[in-house]
XYZ file of C-alpha atoms in Angstrom:
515
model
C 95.901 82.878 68.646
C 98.287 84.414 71.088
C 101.691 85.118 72.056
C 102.606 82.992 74.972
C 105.903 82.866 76.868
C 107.050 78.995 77.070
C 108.249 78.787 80.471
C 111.247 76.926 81.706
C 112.310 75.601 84.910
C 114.048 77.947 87.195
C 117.555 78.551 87.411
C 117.663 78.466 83.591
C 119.644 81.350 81.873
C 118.414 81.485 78.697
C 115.150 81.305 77.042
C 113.309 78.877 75.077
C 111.964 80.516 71.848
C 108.318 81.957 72.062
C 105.735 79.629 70.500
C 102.112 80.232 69.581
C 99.711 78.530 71.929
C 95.714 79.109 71.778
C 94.170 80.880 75.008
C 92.445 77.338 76.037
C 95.913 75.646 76.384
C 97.177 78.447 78.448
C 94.332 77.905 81.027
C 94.439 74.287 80.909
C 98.111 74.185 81.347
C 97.322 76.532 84.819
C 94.536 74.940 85.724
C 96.082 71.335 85.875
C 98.866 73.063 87.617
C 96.755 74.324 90.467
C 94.528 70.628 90.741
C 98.141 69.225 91.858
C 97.641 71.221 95.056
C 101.449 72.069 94.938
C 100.367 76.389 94.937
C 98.360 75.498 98.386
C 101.251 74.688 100.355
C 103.144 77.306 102.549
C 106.788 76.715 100.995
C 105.830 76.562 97.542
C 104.392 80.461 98.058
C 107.140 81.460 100.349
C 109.665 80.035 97.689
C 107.941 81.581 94.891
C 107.438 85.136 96.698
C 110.810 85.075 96.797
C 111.671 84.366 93.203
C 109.822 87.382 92.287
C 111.583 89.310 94.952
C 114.862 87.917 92.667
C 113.621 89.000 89.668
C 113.395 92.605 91.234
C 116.771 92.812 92.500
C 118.446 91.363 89.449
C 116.577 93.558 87.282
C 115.746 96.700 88.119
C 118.288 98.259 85.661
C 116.131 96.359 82.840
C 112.993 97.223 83.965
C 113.891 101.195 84.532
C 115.249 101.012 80.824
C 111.941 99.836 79.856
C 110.078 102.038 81.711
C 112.165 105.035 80.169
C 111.667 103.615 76.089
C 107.744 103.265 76.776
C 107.258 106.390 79.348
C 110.258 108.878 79.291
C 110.453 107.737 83.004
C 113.382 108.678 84.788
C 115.631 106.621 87.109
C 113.577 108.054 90.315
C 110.210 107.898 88.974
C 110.920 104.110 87.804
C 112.482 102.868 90.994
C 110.143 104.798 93.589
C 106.706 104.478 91.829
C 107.324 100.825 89.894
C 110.245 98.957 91.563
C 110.468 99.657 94.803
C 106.996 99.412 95.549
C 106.796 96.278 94.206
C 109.825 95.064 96.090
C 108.270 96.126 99.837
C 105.136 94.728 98.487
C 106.653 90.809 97.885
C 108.566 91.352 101.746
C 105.635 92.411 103.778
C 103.806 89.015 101.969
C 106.489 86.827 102.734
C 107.052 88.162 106.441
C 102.927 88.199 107.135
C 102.331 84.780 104.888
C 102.363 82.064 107.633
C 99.976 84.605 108.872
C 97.817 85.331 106.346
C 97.270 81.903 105.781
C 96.304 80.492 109.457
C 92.408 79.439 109.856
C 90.857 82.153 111.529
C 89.354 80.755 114.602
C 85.738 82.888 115.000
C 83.450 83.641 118.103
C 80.046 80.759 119.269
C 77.003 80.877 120.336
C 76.198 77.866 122.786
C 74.701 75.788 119.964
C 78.024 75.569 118.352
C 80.281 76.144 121.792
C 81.862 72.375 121.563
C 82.203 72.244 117.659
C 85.775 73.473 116.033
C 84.868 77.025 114.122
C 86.723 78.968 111.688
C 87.932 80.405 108.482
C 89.906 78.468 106.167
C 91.766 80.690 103.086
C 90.955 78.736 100.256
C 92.568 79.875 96.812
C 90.216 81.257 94.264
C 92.403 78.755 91.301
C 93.118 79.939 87.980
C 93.436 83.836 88.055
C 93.581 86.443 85.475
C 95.530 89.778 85.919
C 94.883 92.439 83.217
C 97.574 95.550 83.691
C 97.716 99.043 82.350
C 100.036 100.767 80.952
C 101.155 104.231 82.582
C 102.475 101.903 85.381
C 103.423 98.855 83.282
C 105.390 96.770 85.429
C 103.688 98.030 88.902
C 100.360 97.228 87.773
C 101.055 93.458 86.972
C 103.537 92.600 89.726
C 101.487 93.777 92.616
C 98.358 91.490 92.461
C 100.408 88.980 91.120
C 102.337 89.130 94.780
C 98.504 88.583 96.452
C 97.892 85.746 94.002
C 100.602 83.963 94.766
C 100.491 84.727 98.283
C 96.988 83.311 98.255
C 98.010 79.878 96.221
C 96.681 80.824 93.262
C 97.893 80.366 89.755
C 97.711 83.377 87.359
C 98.111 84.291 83.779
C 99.317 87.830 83.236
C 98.456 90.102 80.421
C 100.582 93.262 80.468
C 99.431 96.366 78.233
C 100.700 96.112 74.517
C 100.861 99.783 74.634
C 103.975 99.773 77.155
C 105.623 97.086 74.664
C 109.250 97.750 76.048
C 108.155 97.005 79.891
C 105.589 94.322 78.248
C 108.301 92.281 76.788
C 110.704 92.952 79.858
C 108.225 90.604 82.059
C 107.479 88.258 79.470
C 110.777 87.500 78.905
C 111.809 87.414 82.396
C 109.071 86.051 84.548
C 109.631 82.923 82.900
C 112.966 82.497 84.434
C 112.127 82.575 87.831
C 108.596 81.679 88.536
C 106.964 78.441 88.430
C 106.221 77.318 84.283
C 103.280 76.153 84.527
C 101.508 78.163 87.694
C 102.393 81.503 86.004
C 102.053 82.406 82.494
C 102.534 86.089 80.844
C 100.395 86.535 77.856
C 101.102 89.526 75.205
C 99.480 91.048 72.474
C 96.628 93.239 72.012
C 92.715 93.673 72.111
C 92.613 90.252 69.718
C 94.189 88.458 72.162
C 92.660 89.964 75.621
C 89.319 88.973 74.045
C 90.296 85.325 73.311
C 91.733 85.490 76.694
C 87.797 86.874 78.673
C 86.158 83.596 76.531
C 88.103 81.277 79.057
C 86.670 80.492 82.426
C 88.903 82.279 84.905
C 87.917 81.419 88.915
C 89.165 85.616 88.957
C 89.863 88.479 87.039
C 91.677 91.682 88.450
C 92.002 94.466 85.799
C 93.391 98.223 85.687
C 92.766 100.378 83.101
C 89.424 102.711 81.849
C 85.831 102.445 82.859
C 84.897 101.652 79.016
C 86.802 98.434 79.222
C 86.449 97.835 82.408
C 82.566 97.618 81.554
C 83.814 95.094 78.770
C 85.843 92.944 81.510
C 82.680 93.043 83.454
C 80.352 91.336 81.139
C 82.658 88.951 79.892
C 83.357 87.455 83.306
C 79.651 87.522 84.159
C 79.217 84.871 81.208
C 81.032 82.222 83.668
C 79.750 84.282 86.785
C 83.796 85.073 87.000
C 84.606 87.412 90.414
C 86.070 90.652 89.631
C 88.466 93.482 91.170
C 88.341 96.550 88.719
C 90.772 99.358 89.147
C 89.283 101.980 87.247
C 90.120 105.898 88.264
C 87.966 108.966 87.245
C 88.271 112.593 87.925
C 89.183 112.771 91.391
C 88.985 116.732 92.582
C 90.869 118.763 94.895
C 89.759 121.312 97.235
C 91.819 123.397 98.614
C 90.887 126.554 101.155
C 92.822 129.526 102.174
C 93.642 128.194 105.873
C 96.535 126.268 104.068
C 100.497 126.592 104.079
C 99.980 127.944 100.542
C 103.694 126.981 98.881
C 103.516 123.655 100.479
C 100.103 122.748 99.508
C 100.653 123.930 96.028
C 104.136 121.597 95.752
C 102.519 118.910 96.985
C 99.647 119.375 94.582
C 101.609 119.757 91.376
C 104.012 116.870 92.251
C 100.801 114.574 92.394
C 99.555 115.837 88.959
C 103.593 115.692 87.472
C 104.103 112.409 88.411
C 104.294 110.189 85.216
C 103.102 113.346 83.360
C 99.623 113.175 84.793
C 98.919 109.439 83.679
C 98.118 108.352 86.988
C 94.434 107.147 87.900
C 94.944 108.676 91.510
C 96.163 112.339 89.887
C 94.035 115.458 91.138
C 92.016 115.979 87.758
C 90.834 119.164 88.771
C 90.957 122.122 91.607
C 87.969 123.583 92.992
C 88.629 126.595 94.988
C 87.808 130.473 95.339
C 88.832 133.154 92.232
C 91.582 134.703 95.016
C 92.874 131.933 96.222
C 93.451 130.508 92.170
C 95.439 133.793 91.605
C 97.589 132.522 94.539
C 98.019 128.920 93.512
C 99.159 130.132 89.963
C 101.603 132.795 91.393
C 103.258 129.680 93.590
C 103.143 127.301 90.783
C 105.001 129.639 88.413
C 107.548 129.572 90.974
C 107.790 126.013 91.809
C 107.745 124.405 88.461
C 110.612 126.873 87.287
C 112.753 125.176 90.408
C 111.317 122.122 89.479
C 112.191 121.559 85.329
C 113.591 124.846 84.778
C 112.499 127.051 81.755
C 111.254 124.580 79.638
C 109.788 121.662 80.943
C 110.065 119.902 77.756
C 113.644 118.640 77.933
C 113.756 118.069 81.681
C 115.371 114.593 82.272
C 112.717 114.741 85.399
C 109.439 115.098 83.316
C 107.757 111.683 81.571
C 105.692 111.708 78.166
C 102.650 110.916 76.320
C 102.238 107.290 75.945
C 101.401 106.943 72.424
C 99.871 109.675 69.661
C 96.482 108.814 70.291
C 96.781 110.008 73.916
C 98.843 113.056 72.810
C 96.119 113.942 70.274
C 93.262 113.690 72.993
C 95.342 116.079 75.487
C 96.310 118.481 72.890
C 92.501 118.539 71.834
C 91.640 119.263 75.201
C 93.982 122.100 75.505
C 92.651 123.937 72.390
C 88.925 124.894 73.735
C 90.934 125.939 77.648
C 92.194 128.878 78.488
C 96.463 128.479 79.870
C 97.222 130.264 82.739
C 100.124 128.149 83.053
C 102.114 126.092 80.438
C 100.429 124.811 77.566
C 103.789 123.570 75.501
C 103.723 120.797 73.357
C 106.132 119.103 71.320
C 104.432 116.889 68.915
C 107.147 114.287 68.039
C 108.192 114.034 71.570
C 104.666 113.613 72.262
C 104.850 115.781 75.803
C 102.878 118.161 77.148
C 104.272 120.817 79.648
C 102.620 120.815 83.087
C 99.529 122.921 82.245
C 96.964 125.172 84.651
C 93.635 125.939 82.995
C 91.235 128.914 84.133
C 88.121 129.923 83.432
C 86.739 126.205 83.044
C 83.431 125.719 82.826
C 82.014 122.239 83.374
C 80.551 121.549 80.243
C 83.747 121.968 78.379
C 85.860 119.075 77.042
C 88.376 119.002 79.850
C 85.732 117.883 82.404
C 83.905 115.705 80.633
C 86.495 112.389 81.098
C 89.195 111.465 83.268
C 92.369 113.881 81.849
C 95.003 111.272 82.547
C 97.701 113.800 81.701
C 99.485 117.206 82.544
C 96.276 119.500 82.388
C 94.796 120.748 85.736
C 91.595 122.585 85.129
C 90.035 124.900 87.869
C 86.749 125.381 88.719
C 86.140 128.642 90.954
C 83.460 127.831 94.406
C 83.384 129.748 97.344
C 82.578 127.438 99.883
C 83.175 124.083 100.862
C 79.630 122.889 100.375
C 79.384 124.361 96.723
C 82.735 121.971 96.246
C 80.901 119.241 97.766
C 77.962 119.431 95.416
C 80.014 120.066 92.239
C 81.500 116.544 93.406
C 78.578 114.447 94.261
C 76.795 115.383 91.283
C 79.265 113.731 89.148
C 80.117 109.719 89.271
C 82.556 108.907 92.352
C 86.462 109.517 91.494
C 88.909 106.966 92.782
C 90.322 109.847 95.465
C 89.264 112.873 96.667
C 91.919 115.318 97.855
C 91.128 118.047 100.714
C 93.890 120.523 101.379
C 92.200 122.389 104.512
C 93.454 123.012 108.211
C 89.850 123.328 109.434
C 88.650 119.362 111.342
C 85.263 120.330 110.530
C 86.086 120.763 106.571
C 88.152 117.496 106.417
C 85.722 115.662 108.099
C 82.587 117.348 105.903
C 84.062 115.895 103.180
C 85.108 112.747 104.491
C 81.560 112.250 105.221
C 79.675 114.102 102.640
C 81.298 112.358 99.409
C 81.081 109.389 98.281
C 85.142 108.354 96.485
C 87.191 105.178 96.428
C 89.346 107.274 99.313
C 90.176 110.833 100.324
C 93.432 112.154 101.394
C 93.942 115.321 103.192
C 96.608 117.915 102.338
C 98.581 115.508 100.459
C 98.357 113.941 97.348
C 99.376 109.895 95.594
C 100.880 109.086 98.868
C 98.063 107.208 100.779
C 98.450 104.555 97.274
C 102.110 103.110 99.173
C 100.264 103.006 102.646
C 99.643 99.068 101.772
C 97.311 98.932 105.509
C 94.762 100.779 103.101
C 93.073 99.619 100.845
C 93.295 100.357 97.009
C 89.773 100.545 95.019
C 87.656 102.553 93.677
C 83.693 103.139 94.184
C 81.171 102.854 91.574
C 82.182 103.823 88.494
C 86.146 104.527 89.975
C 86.120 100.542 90.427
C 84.938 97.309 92.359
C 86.684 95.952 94.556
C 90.380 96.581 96.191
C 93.788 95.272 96.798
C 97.636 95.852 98.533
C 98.907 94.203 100.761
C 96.624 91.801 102.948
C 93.794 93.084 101.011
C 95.166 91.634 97.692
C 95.658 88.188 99.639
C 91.444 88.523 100.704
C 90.729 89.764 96.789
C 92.435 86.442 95.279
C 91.328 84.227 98.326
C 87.722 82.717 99.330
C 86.952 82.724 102.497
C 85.690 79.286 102.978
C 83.560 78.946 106.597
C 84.378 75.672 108.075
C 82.336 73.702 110.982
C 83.946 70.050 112.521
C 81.997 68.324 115.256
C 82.108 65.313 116.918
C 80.663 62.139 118.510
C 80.721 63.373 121.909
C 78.066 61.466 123.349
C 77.451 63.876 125.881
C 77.216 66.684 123.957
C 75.179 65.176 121.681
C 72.641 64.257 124.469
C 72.615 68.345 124.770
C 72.149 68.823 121.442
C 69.387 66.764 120.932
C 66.461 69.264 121.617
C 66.933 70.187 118.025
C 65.702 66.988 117.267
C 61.758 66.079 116.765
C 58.856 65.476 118.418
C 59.180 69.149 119.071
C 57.599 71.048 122.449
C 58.146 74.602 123.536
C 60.127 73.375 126.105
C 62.638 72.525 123.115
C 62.252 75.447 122.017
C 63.004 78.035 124.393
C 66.181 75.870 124.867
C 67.297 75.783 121.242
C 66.466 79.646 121.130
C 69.163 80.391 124.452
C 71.046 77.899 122.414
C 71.476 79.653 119.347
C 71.812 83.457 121.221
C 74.718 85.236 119.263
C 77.952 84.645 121.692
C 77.784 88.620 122.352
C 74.279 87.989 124.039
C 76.043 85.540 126.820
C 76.915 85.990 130.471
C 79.940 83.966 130.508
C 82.457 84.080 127.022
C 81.371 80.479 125.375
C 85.220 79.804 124.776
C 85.040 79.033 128.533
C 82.220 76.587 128.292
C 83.757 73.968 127.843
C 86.281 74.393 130.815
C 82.712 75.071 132.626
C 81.091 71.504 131.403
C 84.121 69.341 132.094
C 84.228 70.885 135.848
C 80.603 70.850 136.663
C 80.579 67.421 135.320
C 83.629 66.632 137.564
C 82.135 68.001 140.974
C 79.250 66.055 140.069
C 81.325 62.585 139.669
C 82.747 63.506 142.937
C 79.585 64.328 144.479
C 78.162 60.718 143.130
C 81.273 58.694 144.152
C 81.464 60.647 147.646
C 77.263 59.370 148.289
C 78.196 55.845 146.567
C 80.713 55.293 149.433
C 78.384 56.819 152.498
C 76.103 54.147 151.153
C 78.559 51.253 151.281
């Protein structure tokens, strides 16, 4: 059994009380939903996409209070990194929708040249969005923007472990989306696994490899497509041609963001002995201007999610040597922003994805040792380059294999939603934001309509038997790609109706000498 938010009609102000409903109902109840047709139609996403654009606006405050209880996230991290993401997310779907959704008319090759050809966006149905929790609230409501954009239905199952931002949408969503086209489930591992036993037409998840691997094999039961976001240790490289105090600030504010727990964080530098002793001179100085003496009990710096995590980081920190950092305050459950030397790759630290405050550095001295260190390991979700030299940036652009690099910044290609977000091999299947979460919860359906033109018919007919070569050296022009034509077969048409035209004139002009 599972928690399930009873929905009510929108407009309402108050809720209905939360009653237990088994996993099949939940589906059925969505899936009848989306055989009405009503998600396919252009309003009812529009109208919708705005609802959720509502929900944003009205409560922000509640969701950066429940960001705060779960994360120790502060006004600026909740609003830049959770809400207003989200917001710009739902207006670039609703300005691009009408868009998005058009048939795609597609290139012919002469065999088809008279025949209406194109793409038709047909919605996957019944979709199931698993979140995670260092970016609770981000992490459900931006594929649920694609899914509705792409007339979908979905049932959403937030991460127990943020329980504050958990129970924010599942007592909100409710309110202002459609009841019975979008459903927020809650609970734990019990109920996500009731949840993969139902036949979902997709399933989008964020969280670890391990359980992505566990998403994975469930859908393939019901051959279920999936998008997994997954992360992994995405490494930095950084060479001495940089601005060294704005690389370094733009390095530590991508690994201080959310205290680390970020699947796009640099996990680890790889750079030269002198140029470390630099970076940790400039660090030193820019974390002091940053959170001040102690880090600890700066209103700027987030928390550990939960013990467990704590435990794992604070483990991890035992067998490194600090150059940097290295407090901890147990029952707070943070971890100061921390700089680790002398790492060696076999130690605990670089043997799974950090997901905190701990930045490890392994010492190479050139860019090609940095590139092996990388490709021997499974692809990260990003790799970072912080380099001035073309030919560097481009040997690793082309010489690793990651989910995406980004040069001499860091986190800020995730808002660029023009890119896509996903990961590569064991960082993920599979991407989304913006249009690309429309494509990810869409199937693009190919679509042919012909005629009974009898005249094009009578063209057509070579395909037909007895065969002869003749036949087939016209079928074989015929079925050229359109690239491989003279004249653009869009015109053809024009072409037939005017050669067909002279020729009626040409008939009706010898008719009348003949008269």
């Amino acid at each position: 059994m599972l928690q399930a938010v009873t929905c009510l009609p929108s407009g309402n102000n108050h809720l209905q009380a939360i009653e237990k409903e088994d996993c099949s109902s939940v589906v059925k109840k969505a899936r009848t939903a989306f055989n009405t047709g009503k998600t396919r139609t252009y309003q009812f996403r529009y109208n919708q996409l705005q609802q959720l654009l509502k929900l944003c606006n009205d409560h922000d405050q509640t969701f950066a209070k429940a960001l705060q209880k779960d994360l120790k996230k502060g006004k600026f991290e909740s609003f830049l990194f959770e809400i207003c993401v989200v917001k710009n997310e739902i207006k670039t779907a609703m300005m691009q929708l009408k868009e998005w959704m058009t048939p795609k008319k597609v290139k012919k090759s002469l065999a088809t040249v008279w025949d209406d050809v194109f793409i038709y966006q047909q919605p996957m149905g019944v979709v199931l969005i698993i979140g995670a929790w260092n970016y609770p609230v981000q992490l459900v409501l931006m594929p649920l923007i694609g899914a509705i954009a792409a007339g979908n239905c979905a049932i959403l199952k937030p991460s127990e472990i943020a329980s504050a931002s958990a129970e924010a949408l599942a007592r909100l969503i409710p309110l202002y989306l459609d009841n019975d086209c979008f459903q927020v489930v809650t609970g734990g591992i019990p109920e996500t696994a009731e949840l993969l036993e139902e036949k979902f037409d997709y399933i989008l998840y964020t969280g670890s490899s391990k359980v992505g691997k566990i998403i994975r094999e469930a859908a393939n039961k019901h051959l279920t497509p999936v998008t997994l976001e997954m992360g992994g240790k995405s490494p930095l490289y950084i060479d001495e041609t940089v601005n060294m105090p704005l690389a370094v600030k733009r390095i530590l504010w991508g690994k201080c963001i959310n205290a680390g727990q970020t699947c796009i964080a640099p996990d680890y530098i790889l750079c030269s002995k002198i140029l470390q002793a630099k970076l940790i001179k400039e660090s030193e100085k820019i974390l002091k201007e940053w959170f001040g003496e102690s880090p600890l009990k700066s209103p700027d710096y987030c928390r550990i999610i939960n013990t467990s995590h704590f435990n794992r980081l604070v483990e991890m920190l035992r067998e490194s040597q600090v150059a940097i950092g290295g407090e901890v305050n147990e029952s707070e459950k943070m971890i100061s922003p921390t700089i680790l030397v002398n790492v060696k790759p076999t130690d605990k630290v670089m043997q799974d994805e950090i997901f905190g405050p701990l930045l490890p550095i392994i010492n190479v001295e050139s860019p090609q040792e940095a590139i092996d260190f990388i490709n021997e390991r499974e692809a990260p979700l990003t790799c970072y380059v912080f380099t001035k030299n073309k030919a560097v940036q481009n040997l690793f652009i082309n010489s690793t294999s990651s989910g995406s690099v980004c040069v001499n910044e860091t986190l800020t290609h995730f808002i660029v939603d023009t890119l896509p977000f996903g990961g590569v091999g064991n960082s993920g299947i599979g991407a989304y934001h913006g249009k690309f979460t429309f494509d990810t919860f869409t199937h693009q359906k190919s679509c042919l309509v012909k005629d009974y033109n009898p005249i094009i018919e009578n063209l057509a007919s070579n395909r037909y038997p007895p065969y002869s070569d003749k036949k087939l050296t016209i079928m074989e022009l015929a079925l050229r790609p359109y690239h491989h034509h003279i004249i653009d077969t869009k015109y053809m048409l024009d072409i037939l109706y005017f050669i067909l035209g002279i020729s009626a004139g040409l008939l009706i002009a010898y008719l009348t000498k003949m008269v």
